[in-house]
Coordinates of C-alpha atoms in Angstrom, one line a residue:
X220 CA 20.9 89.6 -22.3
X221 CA 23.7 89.2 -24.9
X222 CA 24.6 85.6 -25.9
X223 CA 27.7 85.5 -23.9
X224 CA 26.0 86.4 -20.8
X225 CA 23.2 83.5 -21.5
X226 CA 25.8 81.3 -21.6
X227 CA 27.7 82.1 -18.7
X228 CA 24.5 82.2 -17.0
X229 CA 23.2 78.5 -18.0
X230 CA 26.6 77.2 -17.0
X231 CA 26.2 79.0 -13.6
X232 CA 22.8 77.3 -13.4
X233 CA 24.2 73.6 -14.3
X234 CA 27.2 73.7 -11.8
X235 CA 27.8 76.7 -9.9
X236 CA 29.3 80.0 -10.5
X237 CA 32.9 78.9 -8.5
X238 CA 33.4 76.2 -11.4
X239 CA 32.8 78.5 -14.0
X240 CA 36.0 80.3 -15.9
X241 CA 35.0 83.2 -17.8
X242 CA 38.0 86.0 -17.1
X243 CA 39.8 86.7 -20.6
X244 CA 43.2 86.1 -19.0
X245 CA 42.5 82.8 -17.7
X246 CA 41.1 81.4 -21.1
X247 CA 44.0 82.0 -22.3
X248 CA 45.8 79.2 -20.5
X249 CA 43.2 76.8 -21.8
X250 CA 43.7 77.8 -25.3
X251 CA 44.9 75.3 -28.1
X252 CA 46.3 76.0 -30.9
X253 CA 45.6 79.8 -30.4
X254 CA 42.1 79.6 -29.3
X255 CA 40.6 80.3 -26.0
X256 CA 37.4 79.0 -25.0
X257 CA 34.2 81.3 -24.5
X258 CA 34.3 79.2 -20.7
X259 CA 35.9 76.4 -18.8
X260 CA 33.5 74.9 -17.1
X261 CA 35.0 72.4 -14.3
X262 CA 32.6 69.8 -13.4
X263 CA 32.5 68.1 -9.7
X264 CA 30.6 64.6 -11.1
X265 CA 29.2 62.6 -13.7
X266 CA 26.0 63.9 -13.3
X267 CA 27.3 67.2 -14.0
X268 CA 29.4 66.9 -16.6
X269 CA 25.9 65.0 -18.5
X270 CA 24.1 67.9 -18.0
X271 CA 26.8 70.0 -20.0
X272 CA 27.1 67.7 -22.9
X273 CA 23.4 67.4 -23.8
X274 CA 23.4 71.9 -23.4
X275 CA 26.3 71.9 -25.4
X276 CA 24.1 69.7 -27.8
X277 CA 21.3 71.3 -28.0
X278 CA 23.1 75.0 -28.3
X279 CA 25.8 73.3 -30.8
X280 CA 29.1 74.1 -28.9
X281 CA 31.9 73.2 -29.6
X282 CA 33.7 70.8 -26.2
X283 CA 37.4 70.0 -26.1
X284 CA 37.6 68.0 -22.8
X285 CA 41.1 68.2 -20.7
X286 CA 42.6 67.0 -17.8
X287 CA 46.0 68.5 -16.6
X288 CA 46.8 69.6 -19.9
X289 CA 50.0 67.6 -20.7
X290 CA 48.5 66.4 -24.6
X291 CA 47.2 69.6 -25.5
X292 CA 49.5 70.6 -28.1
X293 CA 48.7 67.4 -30.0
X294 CA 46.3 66.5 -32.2
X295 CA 45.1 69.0 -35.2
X296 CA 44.0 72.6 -35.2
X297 CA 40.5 72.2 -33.7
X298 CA 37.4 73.8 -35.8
X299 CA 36.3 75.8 -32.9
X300 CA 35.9 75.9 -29.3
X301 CA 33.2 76.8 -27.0
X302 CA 33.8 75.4 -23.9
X303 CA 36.8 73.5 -22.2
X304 CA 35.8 71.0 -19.8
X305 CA 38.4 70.0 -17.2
X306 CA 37.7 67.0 -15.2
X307 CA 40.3 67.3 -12.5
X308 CA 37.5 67.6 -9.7
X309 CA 36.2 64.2 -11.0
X310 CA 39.1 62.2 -9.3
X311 CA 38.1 59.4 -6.7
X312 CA 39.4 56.4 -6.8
X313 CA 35.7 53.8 -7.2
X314 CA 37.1 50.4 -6.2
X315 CA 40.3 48.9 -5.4
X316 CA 39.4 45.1 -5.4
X317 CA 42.7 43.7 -3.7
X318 CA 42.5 39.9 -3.9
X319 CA 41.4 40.3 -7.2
X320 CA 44.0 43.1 -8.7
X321 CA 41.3 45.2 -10.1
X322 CA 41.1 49.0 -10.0
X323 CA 38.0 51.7 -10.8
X324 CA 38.8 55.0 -10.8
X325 CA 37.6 58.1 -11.9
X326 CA 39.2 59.9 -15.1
X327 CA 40.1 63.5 -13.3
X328 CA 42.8 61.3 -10.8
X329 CA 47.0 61.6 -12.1
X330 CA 48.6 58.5 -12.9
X331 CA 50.8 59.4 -9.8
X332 CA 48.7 60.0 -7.1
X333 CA 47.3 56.3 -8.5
X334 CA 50.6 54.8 -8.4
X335 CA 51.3 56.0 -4.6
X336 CA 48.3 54.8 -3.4
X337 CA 48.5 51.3 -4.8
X338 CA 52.0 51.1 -3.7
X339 CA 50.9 51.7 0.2
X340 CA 47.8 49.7 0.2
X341 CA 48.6 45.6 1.3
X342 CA 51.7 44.0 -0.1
X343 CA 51.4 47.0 -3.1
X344 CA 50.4 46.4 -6.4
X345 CA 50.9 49.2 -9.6
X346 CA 49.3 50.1 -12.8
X347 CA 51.6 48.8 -15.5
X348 CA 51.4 52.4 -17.7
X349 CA 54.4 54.6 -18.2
X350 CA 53.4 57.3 -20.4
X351 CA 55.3 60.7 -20.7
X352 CA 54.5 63.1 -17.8
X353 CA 52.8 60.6 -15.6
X354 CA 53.3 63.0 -12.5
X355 CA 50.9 65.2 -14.3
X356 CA 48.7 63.2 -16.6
X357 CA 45.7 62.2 -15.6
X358 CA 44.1 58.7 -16.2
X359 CA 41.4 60.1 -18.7
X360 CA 44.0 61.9 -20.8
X361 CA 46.2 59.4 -20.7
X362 CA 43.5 56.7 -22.1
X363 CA 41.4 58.7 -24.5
X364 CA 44.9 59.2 -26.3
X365 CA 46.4 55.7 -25.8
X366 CA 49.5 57.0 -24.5
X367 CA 52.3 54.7 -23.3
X368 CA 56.1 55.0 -22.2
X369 CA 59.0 52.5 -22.4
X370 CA 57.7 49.4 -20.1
X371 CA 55.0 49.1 -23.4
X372 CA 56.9 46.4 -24.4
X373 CA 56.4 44.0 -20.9
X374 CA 52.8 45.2 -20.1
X375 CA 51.3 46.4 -23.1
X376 CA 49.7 49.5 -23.3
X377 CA 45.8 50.5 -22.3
X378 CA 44.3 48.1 -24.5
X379 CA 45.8 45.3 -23.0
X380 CA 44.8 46.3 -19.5
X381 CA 41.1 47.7 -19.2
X382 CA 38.3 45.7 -18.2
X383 CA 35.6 48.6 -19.1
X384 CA 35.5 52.0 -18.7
X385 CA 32.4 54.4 -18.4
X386 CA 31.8 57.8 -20.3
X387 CA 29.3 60.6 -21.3
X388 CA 28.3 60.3 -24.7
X389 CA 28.2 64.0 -27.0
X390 CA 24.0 64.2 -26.3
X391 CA 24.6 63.6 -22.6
X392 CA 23.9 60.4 -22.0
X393 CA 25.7 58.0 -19.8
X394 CA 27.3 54.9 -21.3
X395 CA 29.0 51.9 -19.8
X396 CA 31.0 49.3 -21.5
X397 CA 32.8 46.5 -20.3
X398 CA 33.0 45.2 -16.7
X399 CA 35.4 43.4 -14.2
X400 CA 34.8 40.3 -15.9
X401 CA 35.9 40.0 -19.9
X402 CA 32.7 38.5 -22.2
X403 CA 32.6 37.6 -25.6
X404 CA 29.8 40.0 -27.4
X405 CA 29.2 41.0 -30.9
X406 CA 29.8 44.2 -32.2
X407 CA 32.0 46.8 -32.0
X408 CA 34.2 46.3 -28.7
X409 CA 33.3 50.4 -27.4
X410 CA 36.1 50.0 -24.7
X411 CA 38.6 49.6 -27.2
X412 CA 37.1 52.2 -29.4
X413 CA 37.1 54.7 -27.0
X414 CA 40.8 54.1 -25.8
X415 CA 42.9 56.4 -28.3
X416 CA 40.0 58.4 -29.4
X417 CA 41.0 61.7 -28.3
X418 CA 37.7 62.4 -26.9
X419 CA 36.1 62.3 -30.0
X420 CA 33.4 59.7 -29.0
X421 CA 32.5 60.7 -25.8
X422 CA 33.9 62.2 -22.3
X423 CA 35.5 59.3 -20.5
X424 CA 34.2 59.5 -17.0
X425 CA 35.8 56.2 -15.1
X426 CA 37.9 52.8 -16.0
X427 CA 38.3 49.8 -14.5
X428 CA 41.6 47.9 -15.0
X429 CA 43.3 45.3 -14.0
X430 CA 47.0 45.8 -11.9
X431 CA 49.9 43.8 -11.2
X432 CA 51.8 42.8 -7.8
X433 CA 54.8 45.2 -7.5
X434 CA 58.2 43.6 -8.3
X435 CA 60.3 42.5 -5.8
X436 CA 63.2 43.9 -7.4
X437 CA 64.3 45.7 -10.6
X438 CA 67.6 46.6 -12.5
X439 CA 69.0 48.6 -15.7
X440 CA 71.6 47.6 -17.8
X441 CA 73.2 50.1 -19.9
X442 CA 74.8 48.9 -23.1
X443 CA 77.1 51.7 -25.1
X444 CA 77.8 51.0 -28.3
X445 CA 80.0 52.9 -30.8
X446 CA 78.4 50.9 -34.0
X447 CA 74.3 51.0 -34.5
X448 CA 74.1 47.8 -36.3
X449 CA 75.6 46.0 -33.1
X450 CA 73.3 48.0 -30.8
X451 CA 70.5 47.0 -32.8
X452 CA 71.7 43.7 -33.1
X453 CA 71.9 43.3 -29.4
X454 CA 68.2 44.1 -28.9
X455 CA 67.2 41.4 -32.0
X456 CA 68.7 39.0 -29.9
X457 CA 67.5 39.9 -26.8
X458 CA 64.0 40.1 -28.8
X459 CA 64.4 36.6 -30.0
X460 CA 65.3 34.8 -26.7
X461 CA 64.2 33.8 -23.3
X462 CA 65.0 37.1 -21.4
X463 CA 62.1 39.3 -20.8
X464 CA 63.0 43.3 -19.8
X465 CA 60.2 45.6 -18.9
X466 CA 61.8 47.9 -21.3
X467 CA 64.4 48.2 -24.1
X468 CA 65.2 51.4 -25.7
X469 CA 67.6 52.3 -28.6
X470 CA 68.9 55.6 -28.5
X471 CA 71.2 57.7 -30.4
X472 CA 74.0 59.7 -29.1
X473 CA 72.2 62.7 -28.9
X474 CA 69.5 61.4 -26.6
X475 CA 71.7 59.6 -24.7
X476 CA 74.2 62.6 -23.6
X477 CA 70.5 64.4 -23.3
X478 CA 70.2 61.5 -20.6
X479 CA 73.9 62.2 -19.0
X480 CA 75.3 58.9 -20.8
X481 CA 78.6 59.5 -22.8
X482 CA 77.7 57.2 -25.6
X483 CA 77.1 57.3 -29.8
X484 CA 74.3 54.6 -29.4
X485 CA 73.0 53.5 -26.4
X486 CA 70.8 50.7 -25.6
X487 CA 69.1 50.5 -22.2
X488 CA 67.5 47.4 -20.7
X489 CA 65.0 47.9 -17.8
X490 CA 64.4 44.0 -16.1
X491 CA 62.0 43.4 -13.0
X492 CA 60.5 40.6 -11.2
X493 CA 62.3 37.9 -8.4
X494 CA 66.0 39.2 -7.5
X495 CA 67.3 36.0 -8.6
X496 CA 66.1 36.4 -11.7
X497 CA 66.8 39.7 -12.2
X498 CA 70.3 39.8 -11.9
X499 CA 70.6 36.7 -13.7
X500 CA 69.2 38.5 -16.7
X501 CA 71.3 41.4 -16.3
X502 CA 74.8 39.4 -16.2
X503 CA 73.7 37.3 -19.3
X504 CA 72.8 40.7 -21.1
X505 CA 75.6 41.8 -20.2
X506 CA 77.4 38.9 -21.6
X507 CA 75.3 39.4 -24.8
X508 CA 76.0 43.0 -25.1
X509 CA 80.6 42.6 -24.5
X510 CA 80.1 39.8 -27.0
X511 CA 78.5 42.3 -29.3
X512 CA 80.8 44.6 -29.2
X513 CA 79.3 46.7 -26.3
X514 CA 82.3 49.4 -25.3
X515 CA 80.8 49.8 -22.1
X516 CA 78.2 48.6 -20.3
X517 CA 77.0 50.3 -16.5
X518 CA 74.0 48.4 -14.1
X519 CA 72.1 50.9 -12.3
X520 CA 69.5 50.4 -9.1
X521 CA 67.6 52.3 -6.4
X522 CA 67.3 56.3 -7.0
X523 CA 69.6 56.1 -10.0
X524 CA 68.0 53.8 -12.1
X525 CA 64.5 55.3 -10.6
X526 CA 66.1 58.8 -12.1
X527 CA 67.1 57.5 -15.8
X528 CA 63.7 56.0 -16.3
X529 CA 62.2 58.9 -15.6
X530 CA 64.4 61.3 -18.3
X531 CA 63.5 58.7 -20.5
X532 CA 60.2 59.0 -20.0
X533 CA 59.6 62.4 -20.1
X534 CA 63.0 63.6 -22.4
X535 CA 60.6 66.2 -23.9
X536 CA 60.4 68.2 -20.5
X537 CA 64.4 67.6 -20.5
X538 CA 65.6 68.9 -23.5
X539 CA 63.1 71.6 -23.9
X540 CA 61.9 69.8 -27.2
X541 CA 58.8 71.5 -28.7
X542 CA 58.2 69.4 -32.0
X543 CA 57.5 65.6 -30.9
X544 CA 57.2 63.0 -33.6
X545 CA 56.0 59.3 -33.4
X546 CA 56.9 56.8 -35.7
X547 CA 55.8 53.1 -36.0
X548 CA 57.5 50.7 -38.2
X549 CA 57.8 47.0 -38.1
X550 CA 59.9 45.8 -35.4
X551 CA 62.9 44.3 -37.7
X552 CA 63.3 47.7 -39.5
X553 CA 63.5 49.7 -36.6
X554 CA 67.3 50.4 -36.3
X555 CA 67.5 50.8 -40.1
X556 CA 64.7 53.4 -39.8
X557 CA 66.4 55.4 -37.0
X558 CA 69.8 55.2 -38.9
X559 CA 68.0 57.0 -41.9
X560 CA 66.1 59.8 -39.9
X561 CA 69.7 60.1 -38.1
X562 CA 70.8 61.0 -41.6
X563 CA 67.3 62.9 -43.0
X564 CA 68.0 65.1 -39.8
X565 CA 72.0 65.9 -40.2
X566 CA 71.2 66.8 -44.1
X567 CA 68.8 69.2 -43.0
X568 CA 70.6 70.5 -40.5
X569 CA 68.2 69.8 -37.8
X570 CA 69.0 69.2 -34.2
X571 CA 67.5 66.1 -33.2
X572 CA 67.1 63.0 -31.0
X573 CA 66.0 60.0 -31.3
X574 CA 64.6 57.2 -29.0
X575 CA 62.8 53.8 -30.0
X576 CA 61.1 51.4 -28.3
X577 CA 63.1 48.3 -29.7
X578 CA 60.8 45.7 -28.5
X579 CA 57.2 47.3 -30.2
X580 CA 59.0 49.1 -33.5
X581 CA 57.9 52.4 -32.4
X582 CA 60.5 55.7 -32.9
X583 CA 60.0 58.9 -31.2
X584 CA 61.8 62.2 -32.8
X585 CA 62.7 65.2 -30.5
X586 CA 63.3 68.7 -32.5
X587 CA 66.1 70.2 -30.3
X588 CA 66.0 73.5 -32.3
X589 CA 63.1 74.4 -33.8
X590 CA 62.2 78.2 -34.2
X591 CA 60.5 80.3 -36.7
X592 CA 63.9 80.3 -39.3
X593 CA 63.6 76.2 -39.3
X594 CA 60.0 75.7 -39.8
X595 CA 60.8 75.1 -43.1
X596 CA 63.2 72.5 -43.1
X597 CA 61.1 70.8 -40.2
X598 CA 58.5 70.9 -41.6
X599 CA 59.9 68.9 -45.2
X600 CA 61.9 67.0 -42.9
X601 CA 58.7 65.7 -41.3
X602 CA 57.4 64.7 -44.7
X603 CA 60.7 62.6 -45.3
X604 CA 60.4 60.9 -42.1
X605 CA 56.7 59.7 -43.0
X606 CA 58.0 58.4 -46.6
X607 CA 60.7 56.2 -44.5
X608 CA 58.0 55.2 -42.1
X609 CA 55.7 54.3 -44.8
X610 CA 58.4 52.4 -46.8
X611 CA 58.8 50.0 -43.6
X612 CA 54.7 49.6 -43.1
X613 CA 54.0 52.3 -41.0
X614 CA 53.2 56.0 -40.6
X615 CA 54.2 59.1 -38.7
X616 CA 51.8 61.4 -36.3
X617 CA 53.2 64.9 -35.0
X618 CA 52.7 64.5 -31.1
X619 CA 53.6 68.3 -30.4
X620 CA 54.1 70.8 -32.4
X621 CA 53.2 74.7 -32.6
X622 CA 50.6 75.6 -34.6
X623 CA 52.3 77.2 -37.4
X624 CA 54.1 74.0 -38.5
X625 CA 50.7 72.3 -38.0
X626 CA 49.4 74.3 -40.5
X627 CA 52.4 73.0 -43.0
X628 CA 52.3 69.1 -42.6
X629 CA 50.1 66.2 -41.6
X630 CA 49.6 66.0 -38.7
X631 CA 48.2 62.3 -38.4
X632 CA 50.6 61.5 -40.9
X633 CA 49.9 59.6 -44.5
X634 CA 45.4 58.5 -44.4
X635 CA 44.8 55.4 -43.0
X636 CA 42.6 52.4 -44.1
X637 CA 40.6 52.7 -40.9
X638 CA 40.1 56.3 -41.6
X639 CA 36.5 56.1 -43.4
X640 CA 35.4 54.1 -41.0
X641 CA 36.5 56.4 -38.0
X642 CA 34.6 59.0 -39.8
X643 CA 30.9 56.9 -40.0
X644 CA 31.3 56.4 -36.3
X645 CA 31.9 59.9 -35.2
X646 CA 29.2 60.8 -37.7
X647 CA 26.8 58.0 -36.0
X648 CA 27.5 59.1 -32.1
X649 CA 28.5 62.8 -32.3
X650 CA 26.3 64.2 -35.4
X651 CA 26.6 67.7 -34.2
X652 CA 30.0 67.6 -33.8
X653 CA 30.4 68.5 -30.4
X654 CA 33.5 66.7 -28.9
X655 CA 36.8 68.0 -29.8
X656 CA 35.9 68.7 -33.6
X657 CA 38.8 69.0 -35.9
X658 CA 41.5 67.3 -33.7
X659 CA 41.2 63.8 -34.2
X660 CA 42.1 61.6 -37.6
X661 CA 40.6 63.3 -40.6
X662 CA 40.2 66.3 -39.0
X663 CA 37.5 64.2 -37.8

């Protein structure tokens, strides 16, 4: 029996021929960067997906674990891949503890289908996460890479909101850390750890979080501006008072006619909580913002505002963008960092828009126009924006990207402090490098 057929058959044995991908044509949709897997292998519980870890351990595969797919074209190149395990068949929701706002679910479950339940379920309650493509992510993906979306700067973003999670550890093994209840304990905090690790440390299998009552109302104030350094002064104030949006984003003009807004800067306010309050907040913003020198400003509700959160959110399925960048400076040098990529970008004749969370300092870069003739320029455009980054105390990753610009630039951006010791843990818990090699920090 040839090697491929032993492993095709061993899979078979741990769970069942029907969850076992093996046609050539099909591995091809699960490949990243370029390479398909010898198998997918799709799981239907915990139990399961042990048993594959600790035979991928002892037969020294190579795992990339995947939910819907939506953060595949992030991270670096991986080293290899042997098998692609997709955890959409592990999606029940564990728990839902009402009085006490607490959720346990299951990783393989979308952020949506979450959301819609909660909202249907006693007086409704919601899981304060908005990353990019939450009709599609699923709530493993979107916690092994830490991903978040505009409302960040209200709720926080996954490490502010899980109680404990559970995973499968690269020999196999099944790990809990954390609980309903927060303790104080020495050592490294694992939940923590594992949230943003891209896999690297082990299969996430279930969280528990905790969840919010929903709003009783919400609004969005839309503040155009034809000046940047009174759109971003707007936000400083708003940043250094007693109002409190959800969300505040600082846009250029080319994200914001992206959005349908005729505007050169833009500056959009999500607010929620009691209806009193929230149209209080959005008259005195507005007051803010005509004092400012706002040349418009616009309040939207119901389906429309609904509809311009979502663009926002996920502006890389709207304008077709296939190089994503993420940029994280300190907070006061965020509109001075966005003027200066706005600049970077029109020198090198690169298409491109830019959205920043105002609140948290963190700037997101969409190529509009990247092909094989521009690679090039993006790609040294790329290592401008990470000097800018870097002058204002922070750094640059490439969220998506094709591989062949991968292979030009950094990909996590300028080494971190942290880096050395990212590399001793994944030395520690995966020795054989099993999970996801070559696509986390360090090509760790």
């Amino acid at each position: 029996m040839s090697n491929s057929n032993q492993l095709v058959s061993a899979l078979n044995g741990i769970i069942g021929e029907p969850n076992v991908i093996q046609d050539p044509d099909q591995l091809n949709v699960y490949a990243v960067d370029g390479l398909a897997p010898k198998a997918v292998v799709i799981p239907g519980s915990v139990e399961e997906v042990s048993r594959l870890l600790a035979y991928a351990y002892l037969e020294k595969l190579a795992v990339v674990p995947r939910g819907n797919g939506t953060k595949m074209a992030a991270g670096g190149i991986p080293g290899k891949i042997d098998l692609v395990l997709s955890m959409l068949r592990i999606n029940r929701i564990t728990e839902h503890d009402i009085p006490n706002l607490s959720l346990s679910v299951e990783a393989g479950i979308t952020l949506a289908e979450v959301q819609k339940k909660l909202a249907g379920t006693g007086k409704g309650s919601f899981l304060p996460l908005d990353p990019p493509y939450s009709e599609q992510a699923t709530i493993g993906g979107i916690i092994a890479t830490n991903s978040s979306g505009p409302r960040r700067y209200l709720y926080g973003s996954a490490r502010d909101l899980l109680l404990g999670l559970k995973a499968v550890s690269p020999n196999g093994d099944v790990v809990a850390f954390g609980g309903k209840t927060v303790k104080n304990v020495s050592g490294y905090d694992m939940t923590k750890l594992m949230i943003g690790s891209w896999g690297a440390l082990g299969v996430i299998t279930e969280i528990t979080t905790k969840l919010l009552p929903l709003p009783e109302a919400s609004a969005t104030l839309l503040a155009s501006f034809g000046d940047l350094a009174k759109a971003g002064s707007l936000t400083r104030k708003i940043l250094h008072s007693v109002l409190l949006p959800s969300a505040m984003e600082l846009m250029d003009g080319r994200a914001a006619g992206q959005l349908g807004e005729k505007a050169r800067y833009l500056v959009a306010f999500s607010l929620e909580g009691v209806g009193e309050a929230v149209d209080r907040q959005v008259a005195e913003i507005g007051e803010l913002a005509e004092r400012g020198g706002a040349v418009d400003t616009k309040v939207l509700k119901g389906e429309d505002e609904r509809n311009f959160w979502i663009r926002v959110r996920d502006f890389a399925l709207a304008s077709a963008a296939s190089v994503i960048l993420r940029s994280n400076v300190v907070i006061s040098k965020l509109t001075e960092t966005l003027r200066n990529y706005e600049k970077m970008a029109q020198a090198a004749g690169v298409d491109c828009a830019l959205i920043g969370h105002a609140g948290n300092g963190i700037l997101t870069s969409y190529i509009l126009d990247y092909g094989a003739a521009k690679m090039g320029s993006v790609a040294e455009l790329i290592g401008k924006f990470t000097d800018e980054a870097e002058k204002h105390e922070g750094n640059l990753i490439v969220e998506s990207s094709p591989r062949d610009l991968k292979e030009r630039v950094s990909v996590w951006g300028r080494p971190r402090s942290d880096d050395v010791v990212m590399r001793r843990l994944k030395e520690t818990v995966d020795p054989g490098g099993v999970l996801n090699p070559g696509r986390f920090v360090g090509d760790i």
